[in-house]
Amino acid sequence: MIRLWVVVTWLVLWAAAAVHPGEQPLSRIAVERMVLAVNESAHVRASPLVLGLKGETNEWVEVEFFNPNPSNTDWVGVFSPADFSSAICEAYGVPQYYPMLCTAPIKYQYANFNNNGYSKSGKGKLKLQLINQREDFSFALFSGGLENPKLVAVSNKIAFANPKAPVYPRLAQGKSWNEMTVTWTSGYDFKEAVPFVEWGAKGGQRVLSPAGTLTFDRNSMCGAPARTVGWRHPGYIHTSYLKELWPDSLYTYRLGHRLPNGTHIWSKSYSFKASPYPGQDSVQRVVIFGDMGKAEADGSNEFNDFQPGSLNTTYQIIRDLKNIDMVVHIGDICYANGYLSQWDQFTAQIEPIASTVPYMIGMGNHERDWPGTGSFYGNLDSGGECGVPAQTVFYTPAENRAKLWYATDYGMFRFCIANTEEDWRPGTEQYKFIEQCLSSVDRQKQPWLIFLAHRVLGYSSCTFYEEEGTFEEPMGRESLQELWQKYKVDLAFYGHVHNYERTCPVYQNKCVVSGSDHYSGPFTATTHVVVGGAGAGTSDSEFTTSNIKWSYYRDFDYGFVKLTALNHSSLLFEYKKSSDGNVYDHFTISRDYRDILACSIDNCPRTTLAT
């Protein structure tokens, strides 16, 4: 029986938000305007009733429906939990409004998608992909379009065989080079079941390592929609620390939960290769990108904003995974923007990658920013999340995960990952971290020094930066460029701008040497790279038509970068397009250790001939 629902009031700015590439598609549904238009002749039926009978974490379902009064604006929403009634609502906003339709769907599709005759017959079928998200599902047919939804019919419920099962492991480098962390999601609180990882060298004896458990609740969110229609319980996030790994060794692992009755719940088995010894002279390969987001394989939700870029980037990395040792995703991770169900869907999308190689993240504006919460930018981009899901769903070796800046070494690489959503200017805690990270590296062990941040703190010729007259984030490089130059930072990477751009080695707005496909000899200046085209829409990231001398190579398309440290003296840089995985820009750096010690502009102590 369908219960009578009333309107939930939430921030009007979300209902009226203009469409742009960073917008969460679910925000286009005006949940607060939903009314009942139940028709006894209409129906929605979903099958199969039980999913994941063989342990699968994603399944395709068929949704068959009929509306006696069809239109081309009818749509089908996927809801989880299946019972999206007043029983699970809580009031928000003006006290006299009591919410009843209290949650947005986790995804949706228009009824006429691949159903060309729907507007006449009212009959249709959809093939939709569901992932295990700890709760059951139902499907609702709406008329009135997204802006004035009228509920016509609700389906039967379907569910995964074990909705609480451990899913979507995410590897990350620990705080030491020989430690790997495994983070995953389940429906088991630590009071219900004990989480752990069973792991060991491939073909060898396995051991058990305990895991800690974190979660967050609605009150942890800073505003709407994260606290209102976008709220969905994130489940329980478990992290285990696998220590004293042998360099370059292969390990296998699986996730486990021990129930009070002694029963064990297991995930499938996975494998990874441990980090090389610091400074080890072997081939080491790292993929870097920002702003990927998530997309739906069944074509729902996205209106092509994140398709095909997001899925193509994911596919190309999976295809080349045997030749990749680490991934760094520098902010704007899944663009949940306050719709918490999207974090599950993103971790499911990247599972083949993150379960196999360390998946390191940085904080972006769409994860952190919210007024009055201490973020450097007081805008609404996080949808009320204010960083909590990002810093909980993913592990980073930060000293304070709420601040999310950190250093991590991998073989011959040192990565200094900054957080542009927190103040980085001189005198701040983060500025001190950045200088410490850059200055403390042993260039004999880690000759390749990389700086990464979400917003462009260096150079970008995107039109909106030109309009500001900065070609960077305001207050971006004024102080940092002295650190990059002083400590001889090879490369600086940024996202935020949804395109690809490479500069010449540049310092104080001038090319120290001309842009090239090969650099050799002593360090001259940092090469800055914007690599924010991993999936998010590109419509607001066009390049200026002005002749910018430091801008060497541009591409207005989806793609990512792959760095390959061939040895202590040779680094290969490749920019690949997501559409085909081919290389469209590349260069090499050849340099000896004595070249790193050599002086260039403003990067050596002052000396004198006085005796």
XYZ file of C-alpha atoms in Angstrom, residues 109-573:
465
model
C 15.876 7.198 -16.242
C 13.234 8.538 -18.599
C 10.506 6.038 -19.383
C 10.931 6.458 -23.137
C 14.650 5.568 -23.013
C 14.985 2.813 -25.652
C 11.155 2.644 -25.647
C 10.237 4.552 -28.799
C 6.537 3.718 -28.649
C 6.053 4.578 -24.982
C 4.252 7.903 -25.501
C 1.462 6.060 -27.362
C 1.283 2.647 -25.659
C 2.338 3.612 -22.138
C 4.330 0.373 -22.013
C 8.050 0.203 -21.479
C 11.055 -1.738 -20.174
C 14.348 -0.577 -18.764
C 17.553 -2.483 -18.104
C 19.152 -0.939 -15.041
C 22.340 -1.861 -13.212
C 22.205 -1.998 -9.414
C 25.082 -2.302 -6.982
C 25.008 -3.718 -3.473
C 24.261 -0.694 -1.259
C 23.184 -2.432 1.973
C 19.431 -1.895 1.503
C 16.592 -3.169 -0.672
C 15.307 -1.369 -3.788
C 12.030 -0.290 -5.328
C 11.206 1.508 -8.573
C 8.716 4.359 -8.874
C 7.049 5.682 -12.016
C 6.533 9.453 -12.132
C 4.766 11.756 -14.544
C 5.150 15.525 -14.678
C 8.843 15.491 -15.510
C 11.634 16.238 -13.041
C 10.337 19.652 -12.048
C 6.796 18.638 -11.060
C 6.953 14.931 -10.211
C 3.683 13.072 -9.739
C 3.937 9.577 -8.285
C 1.983 7.149 -10.463
C 3.050 3.677 -9.260
C 5.618 1.850 -7.133
C 7.110 -1.585 -7.837
C 7.723 -4.650 -5.751
C 10.891 -4.756 -3.661
C 14.101 -6.483 -4.697
C 17.322 -7.000 -2.722
C 20.777 -8.520 -2.743
C 21.107 -11.896 -1.046
C 23.494 -10.417 1.524
C 23.033 -6.639 1.462
C 25.515 -6.148 4.319
C 28.390 -7.946 2.600
C 31.854 -6.293 2.506
C 32.309 -4.514 -0.823
C 34.458 -2.149 -2.904
C 37.951 -2.351 -1.325
C 40.151 0.725 -1.731
C 43.914 0.369 -1.323
C 46.091 3.281 -0.221
C 49.705 3.758 0.758
C 50.156 3.811 4.520
C 52.330 6.174 6.518
C 55.408 4.069 5.835
C 56.647 2.768 2.503
C 56.056 -0.905 3.453
C 52.487 -0.501 4.651
C 49.339 -0.881 2.566
C 45.924 0.077 3.889
C 42.682 -1.592 2.813
C 39.433 0.333 3.245
C 36.013 -1.096 2.409
C 32.307 -0.618 3.042
C 29.807 -2.973 4.653
C 26.483 -2.984 6.457
C 28.028 -4.402 9.642
C 28.624 -2.127 12.599
C 31.560 -3.263 14.756
C 28.988 -4.306 17.396
C 27.385 -6.723 14.918
C 30.510 -8.301 13.435
C 34.283 -8.078 13.801
C 35.966 -6.740 10.620
C 39.357 -7.985 9.475
C 41.497 -8.782 6.436
C 42.897 -12.211 5.674
C 46.078 -11.710 3.654
C 49.529 -13.008 2.826
C 52.219 -13.341 0.196
C 50.877 -14.996 -2.916
C 51.068 -18.759 -2.440
C 52.187 -18.358 1.168
C 50.649 -18.494 4.593
C 47.874 -16.041 5.372
C 47.426 -13.961 8.506
C 44.569 -11.916 9.919
C 44.780 -8.159 10.499
C 42.077 -6.322 12.447
C 40.207 -3.334 11.015
C 38.818 -0.197 12.562
C 35.296 1.005 11.823
C 34.068 4.537 11.086
C 30.782 6.002 9.950
C 28.934 9.318 10.076
C 25.337 10.375 10.527
C 22.998 13.015 9.191
C 24.117 15.494 11.840
C 27.687 15.221 10.529
C 26.520 16.918 7.344
C 26.648 20.716 7.163
C 23.567 21.485 5.082
C 21.115 20.507 2.367
C 20.806 18.345 0.403
C 23.275 16.185 2.374
C 21.153 16.552 5.526
C 17.800 16.302 3.742
C 16.756 14.669 0.475
C 20.317 13.633 -0.377
C 20.963 11.832 2.882
C 21.492 8.083 2.778
C 23.322 6.141 5.457
C 26.885 5.532 4.199
C 27.200 2.150 5.862
C 30.293 1.304 7.885
C 33.766 2.114 6.606
C 36.492 -0.292 7.709
C 40.259 0.160 7.392
C 42.974 -2.406 8.029
C 46.741 -1.836 7.991
C 48.886 -4.470 6.286
C 52.423 -3.906 7.582
C 56.018 -5.021 7.023
C 55.467 -5.810 3.357
C 58.362 -7.047 1.267
C 59.315 -4.732 -1.617
C 57.603 -5.475 -4.935
C 56.102 -8.706 -3.562
C 52.670 -9.942 -4.635
C 50.020 -10.331 -1.942
C 46.499 -11.672 -1.945
C 43.737 -10.636 0.438
C 40.060 -10.880 1.155
C 37.743 -8.939 3.436
C 36.076 -10.694 6.351
C 33.507 -10.169 9.099
C 33.101 -12.580 12.002
C 29.548 -12.770 13.335
C 28.785 -13.464 17.026
C 27.822 -17.075 16.212
C 31.275 -17.717 14.706
C 30.119 -17.501 11.088
C 32.410 -15.676 8.684
C 31.241 -13.405 5.868
C 33.824 -13.151 3.079
C 34.412 -11.001 0.046
C 36.025 -12.417 -3.055
C 39.830 -12.539 -3.195
C 41.958 -9.667 -4.494
C 45.664 -9.066 -5.013
C 48.197 -6.228 -5.029
C 51.922 -5.605 -5.390
C 53.753 -3.979 -2.493
C 55.610 -0.701 -2.900
C 59.245 -0.770 -4.034
C 61.951 0.059 -1.505
C 62.480 3.855 -1.279
C 64.835 4.876 -4.041
C 64.741 1.475 -5.725
C 65.918 1.783 -9.320
C 63.058 0.018 -11.109
C 60.319 1.050 -13.511
C 57.521 2.777 -11.541
C 54.295 4.041 -13.124
C 51.717 6.451 -11.717
C 48.455 7.701 -13.268
C 47.275 11.220 -12.329
C 43.994 13.022 -13.031
C 41.288 15.130 -11.437
C 37.556 15.726 -11.786
C 36.454 12.289 -12.959
C 33.085 11.813 -11.305
C 30.878 8.784 -11.789
C 28.687 7.699 -14.634
C 26.076 4.998 -15.075
C 26.761 2.080 -17.376
C 23.018 1.814 -18.044
C 22.850 5.414 -19.292
C 20.753 6.750 -16.436
C 21.115 10.086 -14.641
C 23.872 11.785 -16.445
C 22.558 13.529 -19.575
C 26.069 12.965 -20.968
C 27.678 15.302 -18.408
C 29.937 12.496 -17.207
C 29.550 10.144 -20.146
C 31.523 8.936 -21.870
C 34.467 10.624 -20.158
C 34.194 9.081 -16.695
C 33.539 5.543 -17.873
C 36.136 5.773 -20.641
C 38.819 6.997 -18.235
C 37.976 4.171 -15.859
C 38.029 1.644 -18.694
C 41.380 2.797 -20.093
C 43.039 2.589 -16.678
C 41.616 -0.889 -16.088
C 42.824 -1.958 -19.531
C 46.376 -0.840 -18.696
C 46.290 -1.860 -15.027
C 49.157 -4.350 -15.328
C 51.354 -1.394 -16.249
C 50.204 0.930 -13.453
C 51.481 1.002 -9.869
C 49.471 3.840 -8.322
C 46.631 6.258 -9.106
C 46.353 9.814 -7.776
C 42.915 11.463 -8.105
C 43.386 15.132 -7.229
C 39.931 16.226 -6.138
C 36.359 16.399 -7.396
C 36.058 12.704 -6.890
C 32.466 11.631 -7.561
C 30.495 14.896 -7.555
C 27.993 13.505 -5.059
C 27.290 17.112 -4.061
C 25.255 16.029 -1.057
C 23.587 12.928 -2.562
C 25.307 10.319 -0.433
C 24.282 7.270 -2.495
C 26.758 8.392 -5.147
C 29.781 7.530 -3.005
C 28.832 3.846 -3.120
C 28.344 4.047 -6.846
C 31.725 5.691 -7.380
C 33.615 3.145 -5.266
C 31.869 0.410 -7.246
C 32.958 2.055 -10.514
C 36.639 2.171 -9.546
C 36.738 -1.169 -7.679
C 38.821 -2.990 -10.342
C 41.449 -0.228 -10.000
C 41.353 0.641 -6.297
C 41.315 -3.005 -5.182
C 44.551 -3.647 -7.093
C 46.741 -0.511 -6.816
C 46.834 2.322 -4.259
C 44.155 4.909 -5.068
C 45.260 8.182 -3.484
C 42.921 11.168 -3.377
C 43.094 14.914 -2.857
C 40.328 17.213 -1.646
C 38.356 19.247 -4.187
C 35.720 21.949 -3.965
C 32.934 19.439 -4.665
C 33.990 17.476 -1.586
C 34.739 20.243 0.914
C 33.315 23.706 0.286
C 30.436 24.958 2.416
C 29.816 28.341 4.064
C 30.748 28.775 7.696
C 32.698 25.513 7.979
C 36.252 26.787 7.735
C 36.726 26.050 4.050
C 38.843 28.632 2.237
C 36.015 29.209 -0.258
C 32.580 29.799 1.233
C 30.586 28.393 -1.658
C 28.015 25.582 -1.875
C 29.894 23.099 -4.071
C 29.921 20.168 -1.617
C 26.144 20.098 -1.240
C 26.502 20.171 2.528
C 29.074 17.359 2.765
C 31.867 19.684 3.993
C 34.506 16.991 3.386
C 33.158 14.312 5.721
C 32.355 11.554 3.181
C 35.606 12.015 1.245
C 37.835 11.785 4.303
C 35.888 8.792 5.637
C 35.300 6.717 2.491
C 38.961 6.998 1.428
C 42.067 6.604 3.567
C 45.010 8.971 3.217
C 48.226 9.051 5.271
C 47.451 12.594 6.442
C 48.312 13.534 10.011
C 44.803 14.973 10.294
C 42.367 13.470 7.816
C 39.995 16.418 8.260
C 42.660 18.636 6.697
C 43.712 16.122 4.045
C 47.135 17.311 3.001
C 49.898 14.754 3.040
C 53.120 13.396 1.572
C 53.537 9.942 0.135
C 56.589 8.288 -1.403
C 56.554 5.582 -4.022
C 59.951 4.250 -5.041
C 61.681 7.159 -6.789
C 58.692 9.531 -6.442
C 57.844 12.019 -3.696
C 54.265 13.324 -3.943
C 53.250 16.422 -1.968
C 49.452 16.584 -2.081
C 48.019 19.928 -0.973
C 44.429 20.858 -0.109
C 43.297 23.961 -1.974
C 40.061 24.120 0.007
C 42.067 25.052 3.124
C 44.308 28.122 3.400
C 47.803 27.490 1.994
C 49.284 30.993 2.302
C 52.487 31.822 4.213
C 52.134 31.491 7.966
C 49.425 28.831 7.760
C 49.746 25.257 8.934
C 49.406 24.001 5.373
C 52.135 26.270 4.021
C 54.479 24.855 6.646
C 53.498 21.347 5.543
C 54.158 22.149 1.880
C 57.629 23.490 2.599
C 58.396 20.562 4.898
C 57.260 18.060 2.259
C 59.349 19.676 -0.478
C 62.433 20.351 1.623
C 62.674 17.006 3.396
C 62.862 14.779 0.332
C 66.105 12.906 -0.246
C 66.673 13.506 -3.974
C 69.184 10.692 -4.113
C 66.314 8.330 -3.286
C 63.375 10.300 -4.713
C 64.759 12.295 -7.636
C 61.254 12.980 -8.980
C 59.468 15.601 -6.863
C 55.796 16.168 -7.674
C 53.385 18.783 -6.282
C 49.630 18.161 -6.638
C 46.543 20.193 -5.763
C 42.977 20.461 -6.980
C 42.552 24.107 -7.908
C 45.138 25.634 -10.207
C 47.786 27.190 -7.962
C 50.141 27.519 -10.925
C 49.208 28.251 -14.532
C 46.093 27.732 -16.649
C 44.920 29.594 -19.756
C 41.272 28.642 -19.215
C 38.924 31.509 -20.090
C 37.587 32.055 -16.571
C 41.099 32.492 -15.186
C 41.912 34.934 -17.989
C 38.774 36.924 -17.159
C 40.020 37.210 -13.593
C 43.353 38.375 -14.953
C 45.214 35.756 -12.936
C 45.691 32.596 -15.057
C 45.615 30.849 -11.664
C 43.555 30.626 -8.529
C 43.667 34.068 -6.861
C 46.499 34.107 -4.311
C 47.702 30.858 -5.840
C 51.316 30.890 -6.925
C 52.499 34.189 -5.401
C 54.292 32.491 -2.523
C 54.337 28.873 -3.664
C 56.356 29.463 -6.822
C 59.347 30.400 -4.669
C 59.056 27.025 -2.928
C 58.691 25.134 -6.231
C 61.754 26.866 -7.587
C 63.845 26.645 -4.420
C 63.257 22.920 -3.953
C 63.328 22.066 -7.662
C 59.829 20.648 -8.088
C 59.805 18.777 -11.386
C 56.065 18.810 -12.054
C 52.978 20.431 -10.550
C 49.555 18.941 -11.324
C 46.083 20.455 -10.950
C 42.467 19.612 -11.712
C 39.409 21.888 -11.379
C 39.663 23.067 -14.987
C 38.173 20.337 -17.166
C 40.784 20.146 -19.873
C 44.464 19.354 -20.431
C 47.285 21.874 -20.596
C 51.068 21.724 -20.237
C 53.340 24.695 -19.759
C 56.982 25.209 -20.534
C 59.251 25.103 -17.471
C 57.972 28.430 -16.124
C 58.924 30.761 -13.285
C 57.372 34.172 -12.580
C 55.273 34.045 -15.766
C 58.242 33.453 -18.063
C 59.549 30.341 -19.766
C 62.967 29.645 -18.283
C 63.534 27.326 -21.227
C 61.283 26.728 -24.204
C 58.638 24.038 -24.097
C 59.901 20.775 -25.548
C 59.435 17.021 -25.844
C 62.728 16.466 -24.022
C 64.554 18.212 -21.199
C 68.045 17.357 -20.048
C 70.655 18.731 -17.719
C 70.153 20.778 -14.548
C 66.708 21.716 -13.264
C 65.487 25.074 -14.640
C 61.862 25.520 -13.506
C 58.671 23.613 -12.777
C 56.418 22.341 -15.568
C 52.768 22.900 -14.653
C 50.045 20.547 -15.887
C 46.270 20.851 -15.749
C 44.770 17.375 -15.987
C 41.152 17.937 -14.952
C 39.532 16.270 -17.932
C 38.986 12.795 -16.517
C 35.206 12.831 -16.847
C 33.369 15.969 -15.752
C 31.738 18.079 -18.480
C 34.072 20.329 -20.458
C 31.611 23.065 -21.444
C 32.906 25.674 -18.972
C 36.622 24.995 -19.463
C 37.446 26.460 -22.859
C 40.854 27.979 -23.504
C 41.530 31.653 -24.055
C 42.304 32.659 -27.624
C 45.071 34.954 -26.375
C 48.649 34.005 -27.169
C 50.004 32.827 -23.822
C 53.733 32.237 -24.169
C 54.053 29.771 -21.309
C 51.187 27.574 -22.586
C 52.882 24.862 -24.618
C 50.274 22.150 -25.318
C 46.467 22.214 -24.917
C 43.728 19.666 -25.449
C 40.019 20.276 -24.960
C 39.057 16.666 -24.367
C 38.875 13.908 -21.757
C 42.144 12.362 -20.639
C 44.706 11.594 -17.951
C 48.484 11.559 -17.401
C 50.813 8.638 -16.864
C 54.260 9.153 -15.337
C 56.911 6.458 -15.741
C 60.121 6.672 -13.736
C 62.450 4.582 -15.862
C 65.338 5.058 -13.435
C 66.934 7.772 -11.296
C 67.897 9.733 -14.412
C 64.943 9.315 -16.800
C 61.262 10.215 -16.450
C 58.625 9.713 -19.140
C 55.465 11.863 -19.174
